[in-house]
Amino acid sequence: MEISTLATYHCLAFVWYFFIAYSTTQVKAEEPPSEVFLYGGQWKYLTVLNLVLQAVFYGVSFLADVLRLIKKLRCAKCVISSRDLLFSVLAFPLSTFVSISFWTLYTYNRELVYPKSLDGVIPLWLNHAMHTAVFPFALLELFALPHRYPAKKKGLILLGFVAFLYISWVLWIYSVTGEWVYPLFALFSPSGLAAFFAGSLVIVMSCYNFGEFLNRMIWGQSKFS
């Protein structure tokens, strides 16, 4: 894509994700929410955190495009490095993981992740914006321009560290409220929950490898030499 076209696309994507993230804050429950819903607000849900992450990523991408357009190449180089690290380590793997894991569990038993009672609270379009559209957006970004991936070990360590922080946050919320962020977790024994978290980590790391593979298949190595 031309830089001006990329700038337009990244600007629109930033506005879209900002709007969706804001829309989640405007969702109001008809009944008084439980303590687990109150504690930490929206910031305990991986879906919402991913929306904020995508907004940040597309904001950084738009900034990189603008810097290239005005020929601030030295600054652009630094911003582009940040953009590629955000995309490869977090934006693509988390969007892919959120979409795949949500709809897999929803199909199996929606009450485990998205109880039917939420249909009267969260509009259908917002549900799909949060859980469906994130994956096509991530794919479109892969096809729009090449991204430089870090060394495999570095990328996976960074991703694993972020996953560890989120799991710690979920466990902390349980220790404070006595309720799980997602009803699914209540079904597991401590060892079963540890296995579930380990399996989820394997899946999200597979999403990282999938993104790296697609990036290499689409753009080859010449773009990064």
Coordinates of C-alpha atoms in Angstrom, one line a residue:
M1 CA 0.0 0.0 0.0
E2 CA 1.0 3.6 -0.5
I3 CA 1.9 5.4 2.7
S4 CA -1.0 7.8 2.5
T5 CA -3.4 4.8 2.1
L6 CA -1.8 3.1 5.0
A7 CA -2.2 6.2 7.1
T8 CA -5.9 6.5 6.3
Y9 CA -6.4 2.8 7.1
H10 CA -4.6 3.0 10.4
C11 CA -6.4 6.1 11.4
L12 CA -9.8 4.6 10.7
A13 CA -8.8 1.4 12.5
F14 CA -7.6 3.4 15.5
V15 CA -10.9 5.4 15.6
W16 CA -12.9 2.1 15.3
Y17 CA -11.1 0.4 18.2
F18 CA -11.3 3.5 20.3
F19 CA -15.0 3.7 19.7
I20 CA -15.5 0.0 20.5
A21 CA -13.4 0.2 23.7
Y22 CA -15.4 3.3 24.7
S23 CA -18.7 1.5 23.9
T24 CA -17.8 -1.3 26.4
T25 CA -17.6 1.3 29.2
Q26 CA -21.1 2.4 28.4
V27 CA -22.7 -1.0 28.9
K28 CA -25.1 -0.8 31.9
A29 CA -26.4 -3.9 33.7
E30 CA -30.2 -3.8 34.5
E31 CA -29.6 -5.5 37.8
P32 CA -27.0 -4.6 40.5
P33 CA -23.7 -6.2 39.4
S34 CA -21.9 -8.8 41.5
E35 CA -18.7 -7.9 43.4
V36 CA -16.5 -9.6 40.7
F37 CA -18.1 -7.4 38.1
L38 CA -17.4 -4.3 40.2
Y39 CA -13.8 -5.1 41.2
G40 CA -11.4 -3.9 38.5
G41 CA -14.2 -2.7 36.3
Q42 CA -13.9 -3.8 32.6
W43 CA -10.1 -4.1 33.0
K44 CA -10.2 -7.7 34.1
Y45 CA -11.6 -9.1 30.8
L46 CA -9.1 -10.1 28.2
T47 CA -11.5 -9.0 25.4
V48 CA -11.6 -5.4 26.7
L49 CA -7.8 -5.3 27.3
N50 CA -7.3 -6.6 23.7
L51 CA -9.5 -3.7 22.4
V52 CA -7.4 -1.2 24.2
L53 CA -4.2 -2.9 22.9
Q54 CA -5.5 -2.7 19.3
A55 CA -6.3 1.0 19.7
V56 CA -2.8 1.6 21.0
F57 CA -1.3 -0.4 18.2
Y58 CA -3.2 1.3 15.4
G59 CA -2.4 4.7 17.0
V60 CA 1.3 3.9 16.9
S61 CA 0.9 2.6 13.3
F62 CA -0.8 5.9 12.3
L63 CA 2.0 7.9 14.0
A64 CA 4.6 5.9 12.0
D65 CA 2.8 6.6 8.8
V66 CA 2.6 10.3 9.5
L67 CA 6.3 10.5 10.3
R68 CA 7.1 8.8 7.1
L69 CA 4.9 11.1 5.1
I70 CA 6.6 14.2 6.6
K71 CA 10.0 12.6 6.1
K72 CA 10.9 12.4 9.7
L73 CA 12.6 9.1 9.0
R74 CA 14.8 8.9 12.1
C75 CA 11.8 9.2 14.4
A76 CA 9.8 6.9 12.1
K77 CA 12.3 4.1 12.4
C78 CA 12.0 4.0 16.2
V79 CA 8.2 4.1 16.0
I80 CA 8.1 1.4 13.4
S81 CA 10.2 -0.8 15.6
S82 CA 7.7 -0.3 18.4
R83 CA 4.8 -0.9 16.0
D84 CA 6.2 -4.2 14.8
L85 CA 7.0 -5.4 18.3
L86 CA 3.5 -4.6 19.4
F87 CA 1.9 -6.4 16.4
S88 CA 4.1 -9.5 16.5
V89 CA 4.1 -10.2 20.2
L90 CA 0.7 -8.9 21.3
A91 CA -1.7 -7.5 18.8
F92 CA -1.9 -10.5 16.4
P93 CA -1.6 -13.3 18.9
L94 CA -4.1 -11.9 21.3
S95 CA -6.7 -11.0 18.7
T96 CA -6.4 -14.5 17.2
F97 CA -6.6 -16.1 20.6
V98 CA -9.6 -14.0 21.8
S99 CA -11.6 -14.8 18.7
I100 CA -10.8 -18.5 18.5
S101 CA -11.1 -19.3 22.2
F102 CA -14.3 -17.2 22.7
W103 CA -16.2 -18.8 19.8
T104 CA -15.0 -22.3 20.6
L105 CA -16.2 -22.1 24.2
Y106 CA -19.4 -20.2 23.1
T107 CA -20.3 -23.0 20.7
Y108 CA -19.6 -25.7 23.3
N109 CA -21.4 -23.9 26.2
R110 CA -22.0 -20.2 26.0
E111 CA -22.8 -20.0 29.7
L112 CA -19.1 -20.7 30.5
V113 CA -17.9 -17.4 28.9
Y114 CA -20.9 -15.3 27.8
P115 CA -24.1 -16.1 29.7
K116 CA -27.4 -15.6 27.8
S117 CA -28.3 -12.9 30.2
L118 CA -25.7 -10.7 28.5
D119 CA -27.8 -10.6 25.3
G120 CA -30.0 -8.0 26.9
V121 CA -27.0 -6.0 28.1
I122 CA -24.5 -6.1 25.2
P123 CA -25.8 -5.5 21.7
L124 CA -25.1 -8.2 19.1
W125 CA -23.0 -5.9 17.0
L126 CA -20.8 -5.0 19.9
N127 CA -20.3 -8.7 20.7
H128 CA -19.1 -9.3 17.2
A129 CA -17.0 -6.2 17.2
M130 CA -15.2 -7.5 20.3
H131 CA -14.9 -11.2 19.5
T132 CA -15.3 -11.6 15.7
A133 CA -14.0 -8.6 13.8
V134 CA -10.7 -8.5 15.7
F135 CA -9.3 -11.5 13.8
P136 CA -10.0 -10.2 10.3
F137 CA -8.5 -6.9 11.3
A138 CA -5.3 -8.7 12.4
L139 CA -5.2 -10.6 9.1
L140 CA -5.7 -7.5 7.1
E141 CA -2.8 -5.8 8.9
L142 CA -0.6 -8.8 7.9
F143 CA -1.5 -8.4 4.3
A144 CA -1.3 -4.6 4.3
L145 CA 2.4 -4.3 5.1
P146 CA 5.4 -6.5 6.3
H147 CA 6.2 -6.6 10.0
R148 CA 9.7 -7.4 11.4
Y149 CA 9.4 -10.1 14.0
P150 CA 11.8 -10.3 16.9
A151 CA 14.0 -13.3 17.6
K152 CA 11.7 -16.3 18.3
K153 CA 12.9 -16.7 21.9
K154 CA 12.6 -13.0 22.7
G155 CA 9.1 -12.8 21.2
L156 CA 7.8 -15.9 23.1
I157 CA 9.3 -14.8 26.4
L158 CA 7.7 -11.4 26.1
L159 CA 4.3 -13.0 25.2
G160 CA 4.7 -15.5 28.0
F161 CA 5.4 -12.7 30.5
V162 CA 2.3 -10.7 29.5
A163 CA 0.2 -13.9 29.8
F164 CA 1.7 -14.5 33.3
L165 CA 0.7 -11.0 34.3
Y166 CA -2.9 -11.5 33.1
I167 CA -3.2 -14.9 34.9
S168 CA -1.9 -13.3 38.1
W169 CA -4.5 -10.5 37.7
V170 CA -7.3 -13.1 37.4
L171 CA -6.1 -15.0 40.4
W172 CA -5.8 -11.8 42.4
I173 CA -9.4 -10.9 41.6
Y174 CA -10.5 -14.3 42.8
S175 CA -8.6 -14.0 46.0
V176 CA -10.3 -10.7 46.7
T177 CA -13.9 -11.4 45.5
G178 CA -14.1 -15.1 45.9
E179 CA -15.5 -15.3 42.3
W180 CA -13.9 -16.1 39.0
V181 CA -13.8 -13.5 36.2
Y182 CA -15.1 -16.2 33.9
P183 CA -17.6 -18.9 35.1
L184 CA -15.6 -21.5 33.2
F185 CA -12.8 -21.4 35.8
A186 CA -15.1 -22.5 38.6
L187 CA -15.4 -26.0 37.0
F188 CA -11.7 -26.8 37.5
S189 CA -9.8 -28.2 40.4
P190 CA -6.6 -26.3 41.2
S191 CA -4.5 -28.7 39.1
G192 CA -7.1 -28.6 36.3
L193 CA -7.0 -24.9 36.3
A194 CA -3.2 -24.9 36.1
A195 CA -3.5 -27.3 33.1
F196 CA -6.1 -25.0 31.5
F197 CA -3.8 -22.0 31.9
A198 CA -0.9 -23.9 30.5
G199 CA -2.9 -25.1 27.5
S200 CA -4.1 -21.6 26.9
L201 CA -0.5 -20.4 26.9
V202 CA 0.4 -23.0 24.3
I203 CA -2.5 -21.9 22.1
V204 CA -1.6 -18.2 22.3
M205 CA 2.1 -19.0 21.5
S206 CA 0.8 -21.1 18.6
C207 CA -1.0 -17.9 17.4
Y208 CA 2.3 -16.1 17.6
N209 CA 4.0 -18.7 15.4
F210 CA 1.0 -18.6 13.0
G211 CA 1.4 -14.9 12.6
E212 CA 5.1 -15.2 12.0
F213 CA 4.6 -17.9 9.5
L214 CA 2.0 -15.9 7.6
N215 CA 4.1 -12.8 7.6
R216 CA 7.1 -14.8 6.1
M217 CA 4.9 -16.5 3.6
I218 CA 3.3 -13.3 2.4
W219 CA 6.4 -11.0 2.4
G220 CA 9.3 -13.4 2.3
Q221 CA 12.7 -12.4 3.7
S222 CA 13.6 -9.7 1.2
K223 CA 11.5 -7.0 2.9
F224 CA 13.6 -7.4 6.1
S225 CA 17.1 -7.5 4.7

